[in-house]
mmCIF file of C-alpha atoms in Angstrom:
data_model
loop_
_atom_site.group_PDB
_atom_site.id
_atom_site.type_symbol
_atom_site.label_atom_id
_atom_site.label_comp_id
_atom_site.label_asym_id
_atom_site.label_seq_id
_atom_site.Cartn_x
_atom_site.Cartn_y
_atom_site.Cartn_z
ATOM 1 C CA UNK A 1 164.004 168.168 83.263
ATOM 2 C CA UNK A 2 163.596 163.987 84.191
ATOM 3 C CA UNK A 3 162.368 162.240 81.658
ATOM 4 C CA UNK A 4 159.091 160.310 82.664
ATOM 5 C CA UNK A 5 157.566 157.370 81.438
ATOM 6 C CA UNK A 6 154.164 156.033 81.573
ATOM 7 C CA UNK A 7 155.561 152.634 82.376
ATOM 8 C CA UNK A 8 158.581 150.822 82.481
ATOM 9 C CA UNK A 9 158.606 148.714 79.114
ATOM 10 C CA UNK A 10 158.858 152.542 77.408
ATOM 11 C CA UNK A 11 162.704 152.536 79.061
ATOM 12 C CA UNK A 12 163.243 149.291 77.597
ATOM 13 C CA UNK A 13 162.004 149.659 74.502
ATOM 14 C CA UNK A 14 163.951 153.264 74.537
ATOM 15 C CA UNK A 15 167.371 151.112 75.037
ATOM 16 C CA UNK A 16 166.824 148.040 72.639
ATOM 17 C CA UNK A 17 163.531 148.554 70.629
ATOM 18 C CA UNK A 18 163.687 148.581 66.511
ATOM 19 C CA UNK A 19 164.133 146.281 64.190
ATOM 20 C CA UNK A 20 167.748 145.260 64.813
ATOM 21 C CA UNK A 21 168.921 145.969 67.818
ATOM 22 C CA UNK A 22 167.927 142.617 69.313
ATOM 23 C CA UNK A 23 168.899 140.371 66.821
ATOM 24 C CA UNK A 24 172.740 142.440 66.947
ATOM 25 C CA UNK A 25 172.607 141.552 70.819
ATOM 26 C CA UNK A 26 171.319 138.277 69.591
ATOM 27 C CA UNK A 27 174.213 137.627 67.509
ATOM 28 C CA UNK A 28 176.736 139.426 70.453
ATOM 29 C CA UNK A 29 175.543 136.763 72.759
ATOM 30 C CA UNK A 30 177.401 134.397 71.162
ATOM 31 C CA UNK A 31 180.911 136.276 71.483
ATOM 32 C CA UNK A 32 182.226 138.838 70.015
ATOM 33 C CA UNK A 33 181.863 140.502 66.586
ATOM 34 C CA UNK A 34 183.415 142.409 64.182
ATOM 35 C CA UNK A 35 181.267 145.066 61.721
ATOM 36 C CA UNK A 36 181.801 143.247 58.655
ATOM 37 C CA UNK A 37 180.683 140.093 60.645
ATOM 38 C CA UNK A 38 178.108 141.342 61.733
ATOM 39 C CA UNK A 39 177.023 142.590 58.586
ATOM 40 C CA UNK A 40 177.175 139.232 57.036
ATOM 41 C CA UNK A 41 175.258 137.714 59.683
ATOM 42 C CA UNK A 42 172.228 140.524 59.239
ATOM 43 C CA UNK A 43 172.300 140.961 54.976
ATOM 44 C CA UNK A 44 169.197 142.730 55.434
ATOM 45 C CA UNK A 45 171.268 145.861 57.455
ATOM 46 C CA UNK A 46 172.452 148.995 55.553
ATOM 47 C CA UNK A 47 176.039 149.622 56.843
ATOM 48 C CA UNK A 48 174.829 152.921 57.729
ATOM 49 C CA UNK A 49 171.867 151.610 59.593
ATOM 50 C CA UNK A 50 174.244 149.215 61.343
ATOM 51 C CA UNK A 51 177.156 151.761 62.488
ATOM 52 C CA UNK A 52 173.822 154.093 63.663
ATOM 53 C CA UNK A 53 172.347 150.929 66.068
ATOM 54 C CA UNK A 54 175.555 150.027 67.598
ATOM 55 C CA UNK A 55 176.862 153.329 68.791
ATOM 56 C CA UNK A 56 173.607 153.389 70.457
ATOM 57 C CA UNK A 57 173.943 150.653 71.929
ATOM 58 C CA UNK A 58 177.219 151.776 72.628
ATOM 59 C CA UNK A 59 176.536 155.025 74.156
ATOM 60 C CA UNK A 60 173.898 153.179 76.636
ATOM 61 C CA UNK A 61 176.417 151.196 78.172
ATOM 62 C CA UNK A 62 174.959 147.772 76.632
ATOM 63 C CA UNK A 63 177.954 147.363 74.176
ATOM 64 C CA UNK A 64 181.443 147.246 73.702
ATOM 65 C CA UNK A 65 183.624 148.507 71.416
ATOM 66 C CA UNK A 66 186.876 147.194 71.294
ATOM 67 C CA UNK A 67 189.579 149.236 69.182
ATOM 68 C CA UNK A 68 193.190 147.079 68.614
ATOM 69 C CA UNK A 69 196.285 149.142 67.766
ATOM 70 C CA UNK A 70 197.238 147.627 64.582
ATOM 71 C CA UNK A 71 197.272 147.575 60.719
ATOM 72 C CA UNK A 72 195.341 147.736 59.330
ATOM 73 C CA UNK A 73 192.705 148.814 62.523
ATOM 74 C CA UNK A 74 190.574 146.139 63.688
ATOM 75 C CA UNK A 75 187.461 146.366 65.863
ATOM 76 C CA UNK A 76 185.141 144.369 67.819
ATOM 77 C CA UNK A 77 182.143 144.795 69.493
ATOM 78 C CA UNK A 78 180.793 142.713 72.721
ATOM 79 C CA UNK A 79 178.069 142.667 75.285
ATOM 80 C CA UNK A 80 178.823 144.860 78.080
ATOM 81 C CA UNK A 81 178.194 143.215 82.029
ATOM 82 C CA UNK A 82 175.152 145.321 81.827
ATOM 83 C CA UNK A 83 174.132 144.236 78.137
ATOM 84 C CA UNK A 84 174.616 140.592 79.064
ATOM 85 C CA UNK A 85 171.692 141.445 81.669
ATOM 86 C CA UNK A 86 169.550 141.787 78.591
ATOM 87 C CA UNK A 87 170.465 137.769 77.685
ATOM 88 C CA UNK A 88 167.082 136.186 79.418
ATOM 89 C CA UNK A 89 164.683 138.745 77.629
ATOM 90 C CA UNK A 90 166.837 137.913 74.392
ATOM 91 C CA UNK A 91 166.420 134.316 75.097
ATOM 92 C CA UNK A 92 162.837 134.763 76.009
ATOM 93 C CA UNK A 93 162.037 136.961 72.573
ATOM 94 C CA UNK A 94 163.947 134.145 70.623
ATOM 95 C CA UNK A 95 161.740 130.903 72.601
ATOM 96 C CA UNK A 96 158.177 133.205 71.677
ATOM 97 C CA UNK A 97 159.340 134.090 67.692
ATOM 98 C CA UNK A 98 160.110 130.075 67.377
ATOM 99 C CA UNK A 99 156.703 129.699 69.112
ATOM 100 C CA UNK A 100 155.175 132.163 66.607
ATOM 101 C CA UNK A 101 156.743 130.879 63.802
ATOM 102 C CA UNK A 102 156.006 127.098 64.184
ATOM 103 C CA UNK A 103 152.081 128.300 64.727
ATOM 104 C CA UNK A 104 151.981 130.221 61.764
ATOM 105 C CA UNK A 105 154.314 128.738 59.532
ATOM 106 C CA UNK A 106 154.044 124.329 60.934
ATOM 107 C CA UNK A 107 157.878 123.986 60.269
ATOM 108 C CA UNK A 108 160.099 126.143 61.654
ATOM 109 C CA UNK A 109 163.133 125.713 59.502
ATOM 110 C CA UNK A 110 160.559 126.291 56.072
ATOM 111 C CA UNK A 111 161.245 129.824 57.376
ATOM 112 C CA UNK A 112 164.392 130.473 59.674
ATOM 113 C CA UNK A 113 167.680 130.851 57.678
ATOM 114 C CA UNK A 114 170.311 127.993 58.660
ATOM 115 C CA UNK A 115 172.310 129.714 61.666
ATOM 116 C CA UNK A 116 173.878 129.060 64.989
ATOM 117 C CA UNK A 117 171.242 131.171 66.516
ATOM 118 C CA UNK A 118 168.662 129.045 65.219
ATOM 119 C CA UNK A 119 169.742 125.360 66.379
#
């Protein structure tokens, strides 16, 4: 049976709604990533919670995962060609939250931890 949807947002939502998948395809935009780098960059992630979101995004095509031959084994994740056609609702949910933040908060860097993402 086809899976229907009321309206089109609900597939959206479906592929990159929650609480951290955005701000991992956030962080992706800016190149790739390792786990434990990504981890660091989001300390308010379980590592369970983590490993969960980016198979996910994994298994929708949006992600990468890149697995080297070597020891000890390293991996990397990366936008996919059809995850980097997610980067101008990224941007866009980035440009409102500074909006947001400024209106509630006056000063935007009282409240947004010191990052590349938030230059």
């Amino acid at each position: 049976m086809k899976k229907k949807y009321n309206i089109a947002v609900e597939a959206t939502l479906e592929v990159i709604g929650g609480k951290w998948k955005c701000v991992i395809l956030c962080h992706l935009t800016h190149g790739k990533k390792r786990t434990s780098e990504l981890k660091r960059l989001m300390p308010g992630i379980t590592q369970k919670m983590l490993t969960q979101q980016l198979r996910e995004l994994e298994q929708d095509g949006i992600i990468n995962r890149i697995t080297y031959n070597q020891i000890p084994p390293k991996v990397e994740y990366e936008l996919s060609e059809y995850g980097w056609s997610l980067k101008s609702i990224l941007d866009a949910l980035c440009a409102w939250g500074e909006q947001h933040i400024i209106r509630e908060y006056g000063d935007k860097y009282a409240v947004l931890e010191d990052s590349i993402l938030n230059q």
